[in-house]
Amino acid sequence: MTVAQEPTGLNFDCETGNYHTFCPISCVAWLYQKIEDSFFLVIGTKTCGYFLQNAMGVMIFAEPRYAMAELEEGDISAQLNDYEELKRLCLQIKRDRNPSVIVWIGTCTTEIIKMDLEGLAPKLEAEIGIPIVTARANGLDYAFTQGEDTVLAAMAHRCPSKVTSEAEKEERNAIQKLLTFGRKAEETAPTSEPKHPPLVLFGSLPDPVVTNLTLELKKQGVEVSGWLPAKRYTELPVIEEGYYVAGVNPFLSRTATTLMRRRKCKLIGAPFPIGPDGTRAWIEKICSVFGIEPQGLAEREAKIWESLEDYLQLIRGKSVFFMGDNLLEISLARFLIRCGMTVPEIGIPYMDKRYQAAELALLEKTCQEMGVSTPNIVEKPDNYNQLQRIKAIQPDLVITGMAHANPLEARGINTKWSVEFTFAQIHGFSNARDILELVTRPLRRNNSLKDLGWEKLVQEEATV
Amino acid sequence: MTVAQEPTGLNFDCETGNYHTFCPISCVAWLYQKIEDSFFLVIGTKTCGYFLQNAMGVMIFAEPRYAMAELEEGDISAQLNDYEELKRLCLQIKRDRNPSVIVWIGTCTTEIIKMDLEGLAPKLEAEIGIPIVTARANGLDYAFTQGEDTVLAAMAHRCPSKVTSEAEKEERNAIQKLLTFGRKAEETAPTSEPKHPPLVLFGSLPDPVVTNLTLELKKQGVEVSGWLPAKRYTELPVIEEGYYVAGVNPFLSRTATTLMRRRKCKLIGAPFPIGPDGTRAWIEKICSVFGIEPQGLAEREAKIWESLEDYLQLIRGKSVFFMGDNLLEISLARFLIRCGMTVPEIGIPYMDKRYQAAELALLEKTCQEMGVSTPNIVEKPDNYNQLQRIKAIQPDLVITGMAHANPLEARGINTKWSVEFTFAQIHGFSNARDILELVTRPLRRNNSLKDLGWEKLVQEEATV
Amino acid sequence: MQAKKSGRIQPTGGRDSMKLAYWMYAGPAHIGTLRIASSFKNVHAIMHAPLGDDYFNVMRSMLERERDFTPVTASVVDRNVLARGSQEKVVDNITRKDREESPDLIVLTPTCTSSILQEDLQNFVDRAQLDARGDVLLADVNHYRVNELQAGDRTLQQIVQFYLEKARKKGDLPTEKTAKPSVNIIGISTLGFHNQHDCTELKRLMSDLGIEVNEVIPEGASVHNLKNLPQAWFNLVPYRELGLMTAQYLEQEFGMPCVDITPMGVVETARCIRKIQQLLNAQGAGVDYEEYIDHQTRHVSQAAWFSRSIDCQNLTGKKAVVFGDNTHAAAMTKILAREMGIHVVLAGTYCKYDADWFKAQVSEYCDEVLISDDNGAIGDAIARLEPAAIFGTQMERHIGKRLNIPCGVIAAPIHIQNFPIGYRPFLGYEGTNQVADLVYNSFTLGMEDHLLEIFGGHDTKEVITKGMSADSDLNWTKEAQATLNQVPGFVRGKVKRNTEKFARERGLSEISLEVFYAAKEAVGA
Amino acid sequence: MQAKKSGRIQPTGGRDSMKLAYWMYAGPAHIGTLRIASSFKNVHAIMHAPLGDDYFNVMRSMLERERDFTPVTASVVDRNVLARGSQEKVVDNITRKDREESPDLIVLTPTCTSSILQEDLQNFVDRAQLDARGDVLLADVNHYRVNELQAGDRTLQQIVQFYLEKARKKGDLPTEKTAKPSVNIIGISTLGFHNQHDCTELKRLMSDLGIEVNEVIPEGASVHNLKNLPQAWFNLVPYRELGLMTAQYLEQEFGMPCVDITPMGVVETARCIRKIQQLLNAQGAGVDYEEYIDHQTRHVSQAAWFSRSIDCQNLTGKKAVVFGDNTHAAAMTKILAREMGIHVVLAGTYCKYDADWFKAQVSEYCDEVLISDDNGAIGDAIARLEPAAIFGTQMERHIGKRLNIPCGVIAAPIHIQNFPIGYRPFLGYEGTNQVADLVYNSFTLGMEDHLLEIFGGHDTKEVITKGMSADSDLNWTKEAQATLNQVPGFVRGKVKRNTEKFARERGLSEISLEVFYAAKEAVGA
């Protein structure tokens, strides 16, 4: 494998504190949208259901393609037969929605009561005739975005290893189809075999971003054979032994491991394609693995930086504190340091130093090049302690979960919700502006309030 | 002509007082909807425009198929050329909306400044190639619903007197088409010549009511050749000398006169088809003119009355006072007396005793048969005096314009807006329920409040 | 006692089976407990729960735009804690928070998840109490048997009882009533539906009546003052869902009378005031509020006049569906039916545990009662009944959006829109005004949409016939279909159904124009 | 002088030409006069006009749900009256009404229509005054030169001047100021946009500031009390459209200072209070309102906190269009731009007669200023600018409905929705709360609709591609079109336009995926 060595110049800490992130079952909120023929069934308690309904802001979408299998006292106390109960619900889902796949999302509760989802699924799948994928997106083992990791790791098992019919091949290769559609016949007719071993990318991104990153690689002569996940479950990419795989998100270490160990793929360890620096590094790394000399990337990156100048002026020299939430922290910090910011602390729920090795190395390099001190990386931070540090440091911006934003603002600390970076389109060259649009919004807003002399409006309200 | 003699047993009065009705230009609010390919241009002042916008409750429909030609000081003072100004606006309308006809609605202002709309229209019509119909729907000569009368009288001139092509005949006979559509070919193939001279009905009614009345007559073997107005200007009915015509609304005396005098039609003077009694009388009168013996009408009427019993129980023996607004007063009073109500006074803006002769005769007959005293009919009533009379009489219900309803309610007097009868579907057998639904609504509502002991809630508020 | 690591809790006789749920009307029990704990001043809650279960803090911060940090800390249960047992961590977190912020009281609660572990949490609390300077209490609720509302009711009662018994033991319990008539307002809490504004309005009302507010609990209350509760002349419990257990406890222990009539709507507000008058006079106050009621009804509140006005007359007999919690659904049903002459075709509540009360309250004011927390059942009922307006929760608002039926929101589950910045009480006389606006706007904005639909198509020469699904076993002739299409959209469905019913009853397989009109005459279709 | 039966009035130099009008932002002049007359207590207006011109009574009765009969009587002009001359009828009607209801004052006004007759109405009034016990006055406005707003301003000034001069002649004019600081609130009138609630809020504000309200005019005022106006320490004119002429007259004649800063929004309310402080202290009062302002801003009003909260942060830089009367459009522009960080792309007013003031007020807070009373021009501007929200009149609300852009209504023309029963002031500190709600709900409900649009199509296995008119001179490749279709609906139009602009500038006739992304990078499309 091509994973880089662990960097050494960074300071890692693990507070194992009481910290807040969203529950990993959150991932259904974006995965059910991404995989259009799916249905997600979260098997848990009222606590799980109420979370999805309220905190994720999805309460307005009545009957989306996900639901709760709400465990009642009878289920918990094992008086009822799990198989029969789940069968009843899945048949109902089949009748009402007829999805191509049902994804069972296990929760803390299914862990604690040791419900054997992995054992039940194959049997039920065979009986009702709909694929059932199980993922243990529980809060005992995972934080927030890692829910996606558990689902993708489970789906990695379901990617076909060989395609028999041409028709299916056609379907599986939907991206290629999209990109060549409308071209003249002679351009595409001799389906040119790619000049490198097949490459599959993993990580759930909105469709426009998928197309964009695919195109960026295509420009360099790199063909993407497929994405995990695809727009539809029936279009999951073919994965054969020896295929190369690369991740686009920093929280997919389990998926990476599964692809390497179980599907015998070769992982390309690169920084993540977030920010123009990260995107360039990601493309370069992929090209280098395939022995391709990338063309015009430096100019491309420079041009993007140039177009960001109006935003950069707002943040240069300012400090940003990551409380830690969605595991995008390292990549975002690296990009913002490159933008000229300083980062005293990066809180992060979980730090896989191997999977994130290339990203950590780039972070270190970026700090050196920008001449700023390296951030303190705090795994499983203690939010109370962090608030004390924020009070002491008075950073210009705190990127934080939703629970702390309003109280920090009330104390005169600029904040940005970390969760917005989870939902916004932040990958690739074109989306760098969108990251900075988010990052600068509180600064721009509070600048305009400051001009008014309203700064002390709430600052004296209370002390942290 | 077949108009009946003026009745003698009724008491008529003319107060020539200060009374309130809506301006006759109101008619554009329903006529532009009825005639789907029309555009109505009201030529008047800000006062006219603001009325249409506010009082008619049509302010929510931005850019309907009517507009104001707003006369500015330059127009009033005759500094500007009326022809050129109107041409400019009509060309703009042609460009933006391309209607089949533009109807110029004259107002008090065009009367006072003696703008020669009738002289300008033919010239402009020839120049821009769109028919222009002019109607003097002004408040100096007319009240509220009479605006429709002025428009229909003007349109009566535009009904073709002879149709040349078969295609046009087909188009002009859209109603017949609708009614036979879907029937087997043999039923309609030999276009059976009606067994009576052609009959054209006049009065603007919603399409379902048009169909309904047409069907009612068809059941008796009476074919309706056309309606004035039709759904489209291009479908105005053919009118030849000697055709029979019958009105469906009591405020169309000018249209009736035009059809008789200018188009040499024969007017069938009948009560109006409002309420089961009026509808039956209307059909009977038409049948009698054509020498047809109506079938099953008495049973039909009886059945309708039976179906109204739940409403009748609410109003029997109660009194209703008409302040006078939309000229539907005589017909409604006649129906409500037949329902068992008493009517101390019928205010009415204008009373054409010849055109309404049959209706007045039926009113008188109805009073006799129901054993109640005949109402006092007050033309051009004085609203202030009426309020004194209402205070003295304390009727169970007052049917009144919008300006007086809330203050009367605040004094414990039940009211119903007269304007609702203008807009509701009240004609024919089937719609009798709808009239009673409206009439009984305040009684039902205030009954339920009365049960609560809230009657004195606002009654002591002030005295009339 | 250590956590039973092997899962499943002991059978307890529960027979409910796994449920497919898209939507919940009430939250899980721990949300109720946390609402109570964080409503008090200087009370902290420790939530013994896995990562992600602590979203209560997000709800409070985001929905209420709360400026302060929510005083709830999650003592995170992860794989390690599971393996080692959680006692040490929980006790550490309690004593740590006691040191850090010196709360008067720390309330410990598990969530649905951690309650399965069946740990002896009382023992944790007892252990922590040894070191803590403040009080420590375990919220006593069954997380699988009760929901947010019941748990909140119970937790409030538990805390009140705790401090009253504590004061009694210390001989620190004031026994005399206040000199002037006074009231405890019980049940105002954080994340409650319009609670803040209701509380302001109730205080104004009490002030108008010359009644001192002794305590408001739990919102903004200090646990130190709970011992003063018995000094009030009576308790007012405006919401049926929160406070009744406390009031019952206070009645049993201290003989305090309770007014549990929700002062929502003109009639019920008057009834509430009259009940207060009766209780005060029974204690020798000699008050007469009739003149006040009359003045408010006729001159201050505009709601009674609205009921009589022409605007409201036009709503007479219109059909409405009401759904919500017991308090708001019952009050709204009464207002619509009794004060506005609106025809409530269905009144429903998701408070299944208190269904008898609801039925008794609304039965005479509506055609049908629905007791259910299955949003699908409510959606189906609304689709079937096709009311002109709905008064329900955010869920019904979205059902209404789909069916193109306007909906006024009258009850929790709460949403940021239920924390308006402007003054919007539902209770008291200003509440009657706000409710009248809600009713009027719901109906008229719905009507406006329909009018736009009707007239929208008339802009051009081309008249586009609005489509309608021909989804029917009966054959409509073209002319009948055309006539049906002329019926305004908002009643078309009803007309269609009634006509088809009429045809079916007569064994007709085709609906001609004649059948259409015959149906209209026969059944008023 | 008899009516000139032959029509056309004398040339007066007007050069306006006939106008095609679908919508009017301000009513005709007589509406303004009638609003003033019927606001006063016991004043009656006689409208000399044809049948149908008297719909003012309908508006007042229906929109304000007024319980009393509107004190306006039409002296009907019909064909007979035209022929005979109207003097006798008008005089009869004035003296009749004087007998019937004994009003303190009868105001005579023609309408646009009857004013063309160029009768000597002053003579009619003089004749009527001979018999009438009350006062009789002819409203002095030019019905073709001024609109409702200007006419109202003028009529109020005319009545005030009439009674002050009358009192002066009688030696009946109190000259001393009140003992405590006091204010006249000028410009509250019937059919005014949220005037009733604004007035309540202003009275509360004055009470908080320790300022007595000397008179509120014209709403609810008696003409007998007008002579007391000069006793106040200053005049407050909250709305620029109504009251300034009166205040100027009082300043000229009696040296009364005037505060004409509309207290709408946190900043302007503070500025208004500081101006009051300055005027009072100049008269020796010695007040200091800074602490009050600070307390209200930080603790009572929630608007300043809303501005700082995360909810409002998410509105930062969003585009808005503002349109309305001078008062509300200017105040709203300042609130959005200055207090909430919202990007006002266009601020406009229909008060063309007072355009300079508006430009001076808003220029620094918006990209573009539009002075127009042509609703088509405003509609076109909104369609072009595609803001995320509109703050305008009912007209803009309907433009927004068509374009699927949410609109908060902030200004007249009035509509029944602007006469809410619940308390909804726009002015003062509670007004800041109400405005914050309006802003927040406009943006978020718009967002909700878009989210529903985006997610609505994902319910089933079949993914329906949302159509979009291919109305363009450029050729979009299928893949670029597909990608464009993935852009959320509410920005899709903008992205499409920017991409095409980018392509045109580069002479490209086809938009491929590559061009699409290049455009995004280049112009942030």
mmCIF file of N, CA and C in Angstrom, chain D residues 70-94:
data_model
loop_
_atom_site.group_PDB
_atom_site.id
_atom_site.type_symbol
_atom_site.label_atom_id
_atom_site.label_comp_id
_atom_site.label_asym_id
_atom_site.label_seq_id
_atom_site.Cartn_x
_atom_site.Cartn_y
_atom_site.Cartn_z
ATOM 1 N N THR D 70 -69.055 54.165 9.342
ATOM 2 C CA THR D 70 -68.043 55.135 8.926
ATOM 3 C C THR D 70 -68.715 56.496 8.744
ATOM 4 N N PRO D 71 -68.182 57.529 9.388
ATOM 5 C CA PRO D 71 -68.847 58.840 9.338
ATOM 6 C C PRO D 71 -68.584 59.574 8.027
ATOM 7 N N VAL D 72 -68.921 58.915 6.938
ATOM 8 C CA VAL D 72 -68.762 59.529 5.619
ATOM 9 C C VAL D 72 -70.049 59.285 4.849
ATOM 10 N N THR D 73 -70.626 60.351 4.315
ATOM 11 C CA THR D 73 -71.842 60.212 3.521
ATOM 12 C C THR D 73 -71.582 60.734 2.120
ATOM 13 N N ALA D 74 -71.999 59.931 1.136
ATOM 14 C CA ALA D 74 -71.879 60.402 -0.236
ATOM 15 C C ALA D 74 -73.088 61.228 -0.588
ATOM 16 N N SER D 75 -72.832 62.420 -1.042
ATOM 17 C CA SER D 75 -73.908 63.223 -1.630
ATOM 18 C C SER D 75 -73.882 62.872 -3.111
ATOM 19 N N VAL D 76 -74.845 62.022 -3.517
ATOM 20 C CA VAL D 76 -74.721 61.356 -4.815
ATOM 21 C C VAL D 76 -74.919 62.320 -5.988
ATOM 22 N N VAL D 77 -73.942 62.312 -6.884
ATOM 23 C CA VAL D 77 -74.052 63.078 -8.135
ATOM 24 C C VAL D 77 -74.579 62.138 -9.205
ATOM 25 N N ASP D 78 -75.743 62.427 -9.739
ATOM 26 C CA ASP D 78 -76.212 61.608 -10.857
ATOM 27 C C ASP D 78 -76.539 62.525 -12.024
ATOM 28 N N ARG D 79 -77.107 61.954 -13.048
ATOM 29 C CA ARG D 79 -77.404 62.709 -14.265
ATOM 30 C C ARG D 79 -78.271 63.938 -13.946
ATOM 31 N N ASN D 80 -79.247 63.753 -13.061
ATOM 32 C CA ASN D 80 -80.128 64.875 -12.691
ATOM 33 C C ASN D 80 -79.370 65.976 -11.994
ATOM 34 N N VAL D 81 -78.541 65.577 -11.046
ATOM 35 C CA VAL D 81 -77.776 66.563 -10.294
ATOM 36 C C VAL D 81 -76.864 67.307 -11.250
ATOM 37 N N LEU D 82 -76.234 66.596 -12.163
ATOM 38 C CA LEU D 82 -75.363 67.213 -13.152
ATOM 39 C C LEU D 82 -76.128 68.277 -13.933
ATOM 40 N N ALA D 83 -77.334 67.907 -14.260
ATOM 41 C CA ALA D 83 -78.112 68.818 -15.091
ATOM 42 C C ALA D 83 -78.524 70.067 -14.312
ATOM 43 N N ARG D 84 -78.874 69.878 -13.063
ATOM 44 C CA ARG D 84 -79.417 70.995 -12.273
ATOM 45 C C ARG D 84 -78.362 71.756 -11.507
ATOM 46 N N GLY D 85 -77.167 71.189 -11.410
ATOM 47 C CA GLY D 85 -76.156 71.776 -10.533
ATOM 48 C C GLY D 85 -76.263 71.142 -9.168
ATOM 49 N N SER D 86 -75.143 71.018 -8.497
ATOM 50 C CA SER D 86 -75.136 70.211 -7.282
ATOM 51 C C SER D 86 -75.220 71.025 -6.002
ATOM 52 N N GLN D 87 -75.167 72.333 -6.093
ATOM 53 C CA GLN D 87 -75.092 73.131 -4.874
ATOM 54 C C GLN D 87 -76.198 72.803 -3.881
ATOM 55 N N GLU D 88 -77.410 72.760 -4.347
ATOM 56 C CA GLU D 88 -78.528 72.551 -3.446
ATOM 57 C C GLU D 88 -78.394 71.209 -2.719
ATOM 58 N N LYS D 89 -78.032 70.185 -3.509
ATOM 59 C CA LYS D 89 -77.941 68.866 -2.907
ATOM 60 C C LYS D 89 -76.816 68.799 -1.878
ATOM 61 N N VAL D 90 -75.681 69.356 -2.229
ATOM 62 C CA VAL D 90 -74.544 69.301 -1.305
ATOM 63 C C VAL D 90 -74.867 70.065 -0.025
ATOM 64 N N VAL D 91 -75.401 71.250 -0.168
ATOM 65 C CA VAL D 91 -75.720 72.065 1.013
ATOM 66 C C VAL D 91 -76.774 71.365 1.866
ATOM 67 N N ASP D 92 -77.780 70.822 1.200
ATOM 68 C CA ASP D 92 -78.809 70.074 1.933
ATOM 69 C C ASP D 92 -78.195 68.921 2.724
ATOM 70 N N ASN D 93 -77.301 68.197 2.054
ATOM 71 C CA ASN D 93 -76.727 67.048 2.734
ATOM 72 C C ASN D 93 -75.856 67.455 3.913
ATOM 73 N N ILE D 94 -75.156 68.560 3.773
ATOM 74 C CA ILE D 94 -74.328 69.030 4.901
ATOM 75 C C ILE D 94 -75.239 69.414 6.076
#
